[in-house]
Amino acid sequence: MKLFSWLPIIVPALTAWAITPWVIKIVKKLGLIDYPNNKAKAIHTTPLPRGGGLAAFVAISVALMIFLPVDKITLSIIVSLAVITIYGLADDKKDLNPYLRFLLQIGVATIPVLAGVRINFTTNPITQGVLTLGGSENLLLRALPFVFSVCWIVFLMNILNMGAKGIDGQLSGVVTVSALTIALLSQKYSADITQWPVIVLSLIVAGAYLGMIPWNAYPQKIMPSFSGSNIAGFMLGVLSILSTAKVGTLLVTLGIPIIDTFYVMTRRVLAGKSPVWGDKGHLHHRLLDLGIGKRQIAYLYWASTAILGMIALNLNATSKIYTIVGVAFFLGGLALFFEYAKNQKSGS
């Protein structure tokens, strides 16, 4: 493969890597610092600058304007990323109410959907046939592609924020692997010229977060924070829709953080707590309690994402459902093991 083919991943990677030191200086001047003593769920022991998503925003936006035509979808993505960065930095400063953040996510997810990024069809997991969405005279049914697309993007923004950014380097590695998985998926359909921009966009996202790994990996110099995770979830949501609406592939690829977040939110609700207020009940917290290091936990997330991604590329819709159920049972077993280990430790 010629060097030019790698530029969509090289340019954003170098951009993110090069500007992050400047981002660190900027957020420090703005007072965007995370103090561990202010949060019960914090696992870092020293104050860290927040706002790492600013580097991702710049890297992705610059690469978009270099490698892709500036059309309404490209512009909608850049505008959305700018809005995410603004409210993400505001959250880093003031810790916005989770329900306000949710409303902002809905608003920002609507922008690319209005530009045409929509789930217009999906695969029937039973017959393997294609289910067309919105092909009806009924106004409510015609709105399905719009509603499903917004919900999907918002869903991923929250999954990446809640289940994939608690450990140094965790988010950057998971997003890099997930974006590369979508690039490989789109490569399967490379005979369709509409998939080439998706491949390029996937490489751009992978490159941006790859370039952030040296700064986010243990011991991290800056936290990706809300903006970094929301940009990641937003971009993966858009990519999975553009990539022939293969949302099932991404569901499997992100199976660990998705199921982990579901379990954590369910536990909070059953305990009479808000499902969106953070605690130390995620998988990475449990692994830390077992004495596993932060670097090793990040590698575990990267590896599991890569393995599930490779599996997902070779599964049909029905097999993807079975795989997700299998991941759920596996994590459920881990949760029982963690409780047993905790009880044994407290009883000794």
PDB file of C-alpha atoms in Angstrom, residues 1-218:
ATOM      1  CA  MET A   1       0.000   0.000   0.000  1.00  0.00           C
ATOM      2  CA  LYS A   2       1.335   3.417  -0.985  1.00  0.00           C
ATOM      3  CA  LEU A   3       2.189   6.000   1.671  1.00  0.00           C
ATOM      4  CA  PHE A   4      -0.621   8.243   0.394  1.00  0.00           C
ATOM      5  CA  SER A   5      -3.163   5.611   1.437  1.00  0.00           C
ATOM      6  CA  TRP A   6      -1.974   5.918   5.037  1.00  0.00           C
ATOM      7  CA  LEU A   7      -2.138   9.721   5.171  1.00  0.00           C
ATOM      8  CA  PRO A   8      -5.746   9.833   6.504  1.00  0.00           C
ATOM      9  CA  ILE A   9      -4.531   8.075   9.648  1.00  0.00           C
ATOM     10  CA  ILE A  10      -1.024   9.595   9.823  1.00  0.00           C
ATOM     11  CA  VAL A  11      -2.053  13.264   9.570  1.00  0.00           C
ATOM     12  CA  PRO A  12      -4.646  13.289  12.398  1.00  0.00           C
ATOM     13  CA  ALA A  13      -2.397  11.087  14.546  1.00  0.00           C
ATOM     14  CA  LEU A  14       0.511  13.512  14.242  1.00  0.00           C
ATOM     15  CA  THR A  15      -1.825  16.484  14.673  1.00  0.00           C
ATOM     16  CA  ALA A  16      -3.355  15.133  17.894  1.00  0.00           C
ATOM     17  CA  TRP A  17       0.045  14.126  19.238  1.00  0.00           C
ATOM     18  CA  ALA A  18       1.629  17.504  18.418  1.00  0.00           C
ATOM     19  CA  ILE A  19      -1.104  19.800  19.729  1.00  0.00           C
ATOM     20  CA  THR A  20      -1.918  17.959  22.971  1.00  0.00           C
ATOM     21  CA  PRO A  21       0.899  19.704  24.927  1.00  0.00           C
ATOM     22  CA  TRP A  22      -0.623  23.018  23.837  1.00  0.00           C
ATOM     23  CA  VAL A  23      -4.073  21.782  24.819  1.00  0.00           C
ATOM     24  CA  ILE A  24      -2.706  20.913  28.263  1.00  0.00           C
ATOM     25  CA  LYS A  25      -1.402  24.472  28.662  1.00  0.00           C
ATOM     26  CA  ILE A  26      -4.717  25.960  27.508  1.00  0.00           C
ATOM     27  CA  VAL A  27      -6.945  23.896  29.806  1.00  0.00           C
ATOM     28  CA  LYS A  28      -4.664  24.583  32.758  1.00  0.00           C
ATOM     29  CA  LYS A  29      -5.011  28.327  32.142  1.00  0.00           C
ATOM     30  CA  LEU A  30      -8.787  27.859  31.961  1.00  0.00           C
ATOM     31  CA  GLY A  31      -8.729  26.030  35.273  1.00  0.00           C
ATOM     32  CA  LEU A  32     -10.026  22.766  33.825  1.00  0.00           C
ATOM     33  CA  ILE A  33      -8.425  20.516  36.412  1.00  0.00           C
ATOM     34  CA  ASP A  34      -9.822  17.293  37.852  1.00  0.00           C
ATOM     35  CA  TYR A  35      -9.185  17.021  41.584  1.00  0.00           C
ATOM     36  CA  PRO A  36      -9.568  13.411  42.777  1.00  0.00           C
ATOM     37  CA  ASN A  37     -10.704  14.416  46.254  1.00  0.00           C
ATOM     38  CA  ASN A  38     -13.828  16.005  44.743  1.00  0.00           C
ATOM     39  CA  LYS A  39     -15.156  12.775  43.214  1.00  0.00           C
ATOM     40  CA  ALA A  40     -16.031   9.473  44.837  1.00  0.00           C
ATOM     41  CA  LYS A  41     -15.419   7.569  41.581  1.00  0.00           C
ATOM     42  CA  ALA A  42     -11.944   9.035  40.918  1.00  0.00           C
ATOM     43  CA  ILE A  43      -9.094   6.536  40.626  1.00  0.00           C
ATOM     44  CA  HIS A  44      -6.266   9.009  40.005  1.00  0.00           C
ATOM     45  CA  THR A  45      -4.420  10.371  43.010  1.00  0.00           C
ATOM     46  CA  THR A  46      -3.097  13.685  41.688  1.00  0.00           C
ATOM     47  CA  PRO A  47      -4.859  16.615  39.961  1.00  0.00           C
ATOM     48  CA  LEU A  48      -5.029  16.156  36.179  1.00  0.00           C
ATOM     49  CA  PRO A  49      -5.940  18.552  33.367  1.00  0.00           C
ATOM     50  CA  ARG A  50      -9.229  17.811  31.649  1.00  0.00           C
ATOM     51  CA  GLY A  51     -10.399  18.642  28.140  1.00  0.00           C
ATOM     52  CA  GLY A  52      -8.445  16.158  26.025  1.00  0.00           C
ATOM     53  CA  GLY A  53     -11.325  16.121  23.560  1.00  0.00           C
ATOM     54  CA  LEU A  54     -10.116  19.478  22.252  1.00  0.00           C
ATOM     55  CA  ALA A  55      -7.161  17.722  20.606  1.00  0.00           C
ATOM     56  CA  ALA A  56      -9.486  15.150  19.024  1.00  0.00           C
ATOM     57  CA  PHE A  57     -11.729  17.920  17.687  1.00  0.00           C
ATOM     58  CA  VAL A  58      -8.868  19.785  16.035  1.00  0.00           C
ATOM     59  CA  ALA A  59      -7.229  16.645  14.616  1.00  0.00           C
ATOM     60  CA  ILE A  60     -10.450  15.250  13.140  1.00  0.00           C
ATOM     61  CA  SER A  61     -11.679  18.586  11.779  1.00  0.00           C
ATOM     62  CA  VAL A  62      -8.378  19.423  10.079  1.00  0.00           C
ATOM     63  CA  ALA A  63      -8.111  15.965   8.513  1.00  0.00           C
ATOM     64  CA  LEU A  64     -11.748  16.096   7.367  1.00  0.00           C
ATOM     65  CA  MET A  65     -11.113  19.302   5.435  1.00  0.00           C
ATOM     66  CA  ILE A  66      -7.949  17.855   3.890  1.00  0.00           C
ATOM     67  CA  PHE A  67      -9.116  14.405   2.834  1.00  0.00           C
ATOM     68  CA  LEU A  68     -12.875  14.660   2.264  1.00  0.00           C
ATOM     69  CA  PRO A  69     -15.032  16.972   0.147  1.00  0.00           C
ATOM     70  CA  VAL A  70     -16.740  19.702   2.130  1.00  0.00           C
ATOM     71  CA  ASP A  71     -20.385  18.730   1.688  1.00  0.00           C
ATOM     72  CA  LYS A  72     -23.379  18.985   3.999  1.00  0.00           C
ATOM     73  CA  ILE A  73     -22.490  15.789   5.877  1.00  0.00           C
ATOM     74  CA  THR A  74     -18.884  16.878   6.423  1.00  0.00           C
ATOM     75  CA  LEU A  75     -20.029  20.302   7.613  1.00  0.00           C
ATOM     76  CA  SER A  76     -22.635  18.744   9.913  1.00  0.00           C
ATOM     77  CA  ILE A  77     -19.921  16.605  11.508  1.00  0.00           C
ATOM     78  CA  ILE A  78     -17.562  19.547  12.059  1.00  0.00           C
ATOM     79  CA  VAL A  79     -20.354  21.706  13.515  1.00  0.00           C
ATOM     80  CA  SER A  80     -21.422  18.860  15.796  1.00  0.00           C
ATOM     81  CA  LEU A  81     -17.859  18.291  16.994  1.00  0.00           C
ATOM     82  CA  ALA A  82     -17.502  22.008  17.720  1.00  0.00           C
ATOM     83  CA  VAL A  83     -20.692  21.993  19.802  1.00  0.00           C
ATOM     84  CA  ILE A  84     -19.570  18.855  21.666  1.00  0.00           C
ATOM     85  CA  THR A  85     -16.208  20.453  22.408  1.00  0.00           C
ATOM     86  CA  ILE A  86     -17.839  23.621  23.746  1.00  0.00           C
ATOM     87  CA  TYR A  87     -20.275  21.896  26.089  1.00  0.00           C
ATOM     88  CA  GLY A  88     -17.612  19.339  26.974  1.00  0.00           C
ATOM     89  CA  LEU A  89     -15.248  22.071  28.142  1.00  0.00           C
ATOM     90  CA  ALA A  90     -18.139  23.687  30.015  1.00  0.00           C
ATOM     91  CA  ASP A  91     -18.734  20.366  31.759  1.00  0.00           C
ATOM     92  CA  ASP A  92     -15.039  20.129  32.606  1.00  0.00           C
ATOM     93  CA  LYS A  93     -15.349  23.523  34.276  1.00  0.00           C
ATOM     94  CA  LYS A  94     -18.727  23.281  36.002  1.00  0.00           C
ATOM     95  CA  ASP A  95     -19.730  19.563  35.984  1.00  0.00           C
ATOM     96  CA  LEU A  96     -23.048  19.999  34.183  1.00  0.00           C
ATOM     97  CA  ASN A  97     -26.156  18.161  35.353  1.00  0.00           C
ATOM     98  CA  PRO A  98     -26.317  14.711  33.650  1.00  0.00           C
ATOM     99  CA  TYR A  99     -29.835  15.387  32.374  1.00  0.00           C
ATOM    100  CA  LEU A 100     -28.748  18.668  30.784  1.00  0.00           C
ATOM    101  CA  ARG A 101     -25.848  16.830  29.150  1.00  0.00           C
ATOM    102  CA  PHE A 102     -28.333  14.279  27.804  1.00  0.00           C
ATOM    103  CA  LEU A 103     -30.446  17.013  26.200  1.00  0.00           C
ATOM    104  CA  LEU A 104     -27.323  18.534  24.640  1.00  0.00           C
ATOM    105  CA  GLN A 105     -26.388  15.121  23.250  1.00  0.00           C
ATOM    106  CA  ILE A 106     -29.801  14.763  21.621  1.00  0.00           C
ATOM    107  CA  GLY A 107     -29.422  18.177  20.054  1.00  0.00           C
ATOM    108  CA  VAL A 108     -25.964  17.506  18.670  1.00  0.00           C
ATOM    109  CA  ALA A 109     -26.953  14.050  17.357  1.00  0.00           C
ATOM    110  CA  THR A 110     -29.796  15.639  15.423  1.00  0.00           C
ATOM    111  CA  ILE A 111     -27.424  17.752  13.306  1.00  0.00           C
ATOM    112  CA  PRO A 112     -25.918  14.976  11.114  1.00  0.00           C
ATOM    113  CA  VAL A 113     -29.252  13.148  10.979  1.00  0.00           C
ATOM    114  CA  LEU A 114     -30.856  16.247   9.469  1.00  0.00           C
ATOM    115  CA  ALA A 115     -27.980  16.288   6.962  1.00  0.00           C
ATOM    116  CA  GLY A 116     -28.856  12.759   5.821  1.00  0.00           C
ATOM    117  CA  VAL A 117     -26.945  10.411   8.149  1.00  0.00           C
ATOM    118  CA  ARG A 118     -29.776   7.982   8.879  1.00  0.00           C
ATOM    119  CA  ILE A 119     -30.477   4.303   9.482  1.00  0.00           C
ATOM    120  CA  ASN A 120     -32.804   3.634   6.553  1.00  0.00           C
ATOM    121  CA  PHE A 121     -32.602  -0.152   6.726  1.00  0.00           C
ATOM    122  CA  THR A 122     -31.425  -2.946   8.971  1.00  0.00           C
ATOM    123  CA  THR A 123     -30.927  -6.699   8.749  1.00  0.00           C
ATOM    124  CA  ASN A 124     -33.644  -9.010  10.033  1.00  0.00           C
ATOM    125  CA  PRO A 125     -31.791 -11.332  12.471  1.00  0.00           C
ATOM    126  CA  ILE A 126     -34.277 -14.149  11.812  1.00  0.00           C
ATOM    127  CA  THR A 127     -34.571 -14.204   8.023  1.00  0.00           C
ATOM    128  CA  GLN A 128     -31.317 -12.308   7.263  1.00  0.00           C
ATOM    129  CA  GLY A 129     -33.401 -10.170   4.933  1.00  0.00           C
ATOM    130  CA  VAL A 130     -33.359  -6.386   4.765  1.00  0.00           C
ATOM    131  CA  LEU A 131     -35.895  -4.396   6.767  1.00  0.00           C
ATOM    132  CA  THR A 132     -36.567  -0.980   5.265  1.00  0.00           C
ATOM    133  CA  LEU A 133     -37.347   1.747   7.760  1.00  0.00           C
ATOM    134  CA  GLY A 134     -39.521   4.723   6.970  1.00  0.00           C
ATOM    135  CA  GLY A 135     -40.949   3.299   3.751  1.00  0.00           C
ATOM    136  CA  SER A 136     -44.529   4.160   4.613  1.00  0.00           C
ATOM    137  CA  GLU A 137     -47.116   6.864   4.087  1.00  0.00           C
ATOM    138  CA  ASN A 138     -47.669   6.915   7.843  1.00  0.00           C
ATOM    139  CA  LEU A 139     -45.908   9.961   9.268  1.00  0.00           C
ATOM    140  CA  LEU A 140     -44.868   8.176  12.468  1.00  0.00           C
ATOM    141  CA  LEU A 141     -43.350   5.267  10.547  1.00  0.00           C
ATOM    142  CA  ARG A 142     -41.561   7.636   8.191  1.00  0.00           C
ATOM    143  CA  ALA A 143     -39.934   9.229  11.231  1.00  0.00           C
ATOM    144  CA  LEU A 144     -38.353   5.926  12.329  1.00  0.00           C
ATOM    145  CA  PRO A 145     -35.010   6.442  10.511  1.00  0.00           C
ATOM    146  CA  PHE A 146     -34.659   9.863  12.138  1.00  0.00           C
ATOM    147  CA  VAL A 147     -35.558   8.653  15.638  1.00  0.00           C
ATOM    148  CA  PHE A 148     -33.466   5.474  15.478  1.00  0.00           C
ATOM    149  CA  SER A 149     -30.436   7.350  14.169  1.00  0.00           C
ATOM    150  CA  VAL A 150     -30.531  10.018  16.886  1.00  0.00           C
ATOM    151  CA  CYS A 151     -31.053   7.376  19.579  1.00  0.00           C
ATOM    152  CA  TRP A 152     -28.162   5.280  18.250  1.00  0.00           C
ATOM    153  CA  ILE A 153     -25.701   8.181  18.237  1.00  0.00           C
ATOM    154  CA  VAL A 154     -26.745   9.339  21.724  1.00  0.00           C
ATOM    155  CA  PHE A 155     -26.538   5.740  22.955  1.00  0.00           C
ATOM    156  CA  LEU A 156     -22.922   5.410  21.812  1.00  0.00           C
ATOM    157  CA  MET A 157     -21.959   8.796  23.229  1.00  0.00           C
ATOM    158  CA  ASN A 158     -23.106   7.637  26.649  1.00  0.00           C
ATOM    159  CA  ILE A 159     -21.611   4.144  26.354  1.00  0.00           C
ATOM    160  CA  LEU A 160     -18.173   5.549  25.556  1.00  0.00           C
ATOM    161  CA  ASN A 161     -18.493   8.097  28.358  1.00  0.00           C
ATOM    162  CA  MET A 162     -19.702   5.694  31.030  1.00  0.00           C
ATOM    163  CA  GLY A 163     -18.067   2.406  30.112  1.00  0.00           C
ATOM    164  CA  ALA A 164     -14.838   3.099  28.244  1.00  0.00           C
ATOM    165  CA  LYS A 165     -12.922   6.022  29.744  1.00  0.00           C
ATOM    166  CA  GLY A 166     -12.281   5.243  33.397  1.00  0.00           C
ATOM    167  CA  ILE A 167      -8.684   4.030  33.025  1.00  0.00           C
ATOM    168  CA  ASP A 168      -5.616   5.772  31.591  1.00  0.00           C
ATOM    169  CA  GLY A 169      -5.498   5.095  27.849  1.00  0.00           C
ATOM    170  CA  GLN A 170      -8.689   3.025  27.854  1.00  0.00           C
ATOM    171  CA  LEU A 171     -10.808   5.315  25.676  1.00  0.00           C
ATOM    172  CA  SER A 172      -8.157   6.176  23.090  1.00  0.00           C
ATOM    173  CA  GLY A 173      -7.275   2.537  22.465  1.00  0.00           C
ATOM    174  CA  VAL A 174     -10.874   1.311  22.326  1.00  0.00           C
ATOM    175  CA  VAL A 175     -11.864   4.050  19.863  1.00  0.00           C
ATOM    176  CA  THR A 176      -8.817   3.447  17.662  1.00  0.00           C
ATOM    177  CA  VAL A 177      -9.609  -0.262  17.410  1.00  0.00           C
ATOM    178  CA  SER A 178     -13.346   0.337  16.858  1.00  0.00           C
ATOM    179  CA  ALA A 179     -12.749   2.868  14.078  1.00  0.00           C
ATOM    180  CA  LEU A 180     -10.304   0.511  12.356  1.00  0.00           C
ATOM    181  CA  THR A 181     -12.934  -2.240  12.570  1.00  0.00           C
ATOM    182  CA  ILE A 182     -15.406  -0.008  10.730  1.00  0.00           C
ATOM    183  CA  ALA A 183     -12.710   0.779   8.149  1.00  0.00           C
ATOM    184  CA  LEU A 184     -12.210  -2.952   7.553  1.00  0.00           C
ATOM    185  CA  LEU A 185     -15.970  -3.449   7.338  1.00  0.00           C
ATOM    186  CA  SER A 186     -16.268  -0.697   4.730  1.00  0.00           C
ATOM    187  CA  GLN A 187     -13.313  -2.209   2.854  1.00  0.00           C
ATOM    188  CA  LYS A 188     -15.458  -5.308   2.316  1.00  0.00           C
ATOM    189  CA  TYR A 189     -17.809  -3.140   0.281  1.00  0.00           C
ATOM    190  CA  SER A 190     -15.079  -1.125  -1.425  1.00  0.00           C
ATOM    191  CA  ALA A 191     -16.608  -1.881  -4.828  1.00  0.00           C
ATOM    192  CA  ASP A 192     -19.303   0.563  -3.717  1.00  0.00           C
ATOM    193  CA  ILE A 193     -17.716   3.978  -4.214  1.00  0.00           C
ATOM    194  CA  THR A 194     -19.915   5.440  -1.458  1.00  0.00           C
ATOM    195  CA  GLN A 195     -17.875   3.431   1.050  1.00  0.00           C
ATOM    196  CA  TRP A 196     -14.528   5.038   0.227  1.00  0.00           C
ATOM    197  CA  PRO A 197     -15.310   8.254   2.150  1.00  0.00           C
ATOM    198  CA  VAL A 198     -16.366   6.052   5.085  1.00  0.00           C
ATOM    199  CA  ILE A 199     -13.011   4.267   5.000  1.00  0.00           C
ATOM    200  CA  VAL A 200     -11.187   7.601   4.976  1.00  0.00           C
ATOM    201  CA  LEU A 201     -13.342   8.991   7.796  1.00  0.00           C
ATOM    202  CA  SER A 202     -12.781   5.836   9.860  1.00  0.00           C
ATOM    203  CA  LEU A 203      -9.021   6.156   9.431  1.00  0.00           C
ATOM    204  CA  ILE A 204      -9.202   9.824  10.438  1.00  0.00           C
ATOM    205  CA  VAL A 205     -10.996   8.974  13.693  1.00  0.00           C
ATOM    206  CA  ALA A 206      -8.616   6.090  14.388  1.00  0.00           C
ATOM    207  CA  GLY A 207      -5.638   8.361  13.740  1.00  0.00           C
ATOM    208  CA  ALA A 208      -6.880  11.151  16.002  1.00  0.00           C
ATOM    209  CA  TYR A 209      -7.295   8.842  18.980  1.00  0.00           C
ATOM    210  CA  LEU A 210      -4.116   6.932  18.161  1.00  0.00           C
ATOM    211  CA  GLY A 211      -2.239  10.226  18.411  1.00  0.00           C
ATOM    212  CA  MET A 212      -3.739  10.831  21.845  1.00  0.00           C
ATOM    213  CA  ILE A 213      -2.583   7.501  23.295  1.00  0.00           C
ATOM    214  CA  PRO A 214       0.925   8.742  24.280  1.00  0.00           C
ATOM    215  CA  TRP A 215      -0.742  11.456  26.372  1.00  0.00           C
ATOM    216  CA  ASN A 216      -3.649   9.371  27.706  1.00  0.00           C
ATOM    217  CA  ALA A 217      -1.819   6.112  28.428  1.00  0.00           C
ATOM    218  CA  TYR A 218      -0.656   5.365  31.962  1.00  0.00           C
TER     219      TYR A 218
END
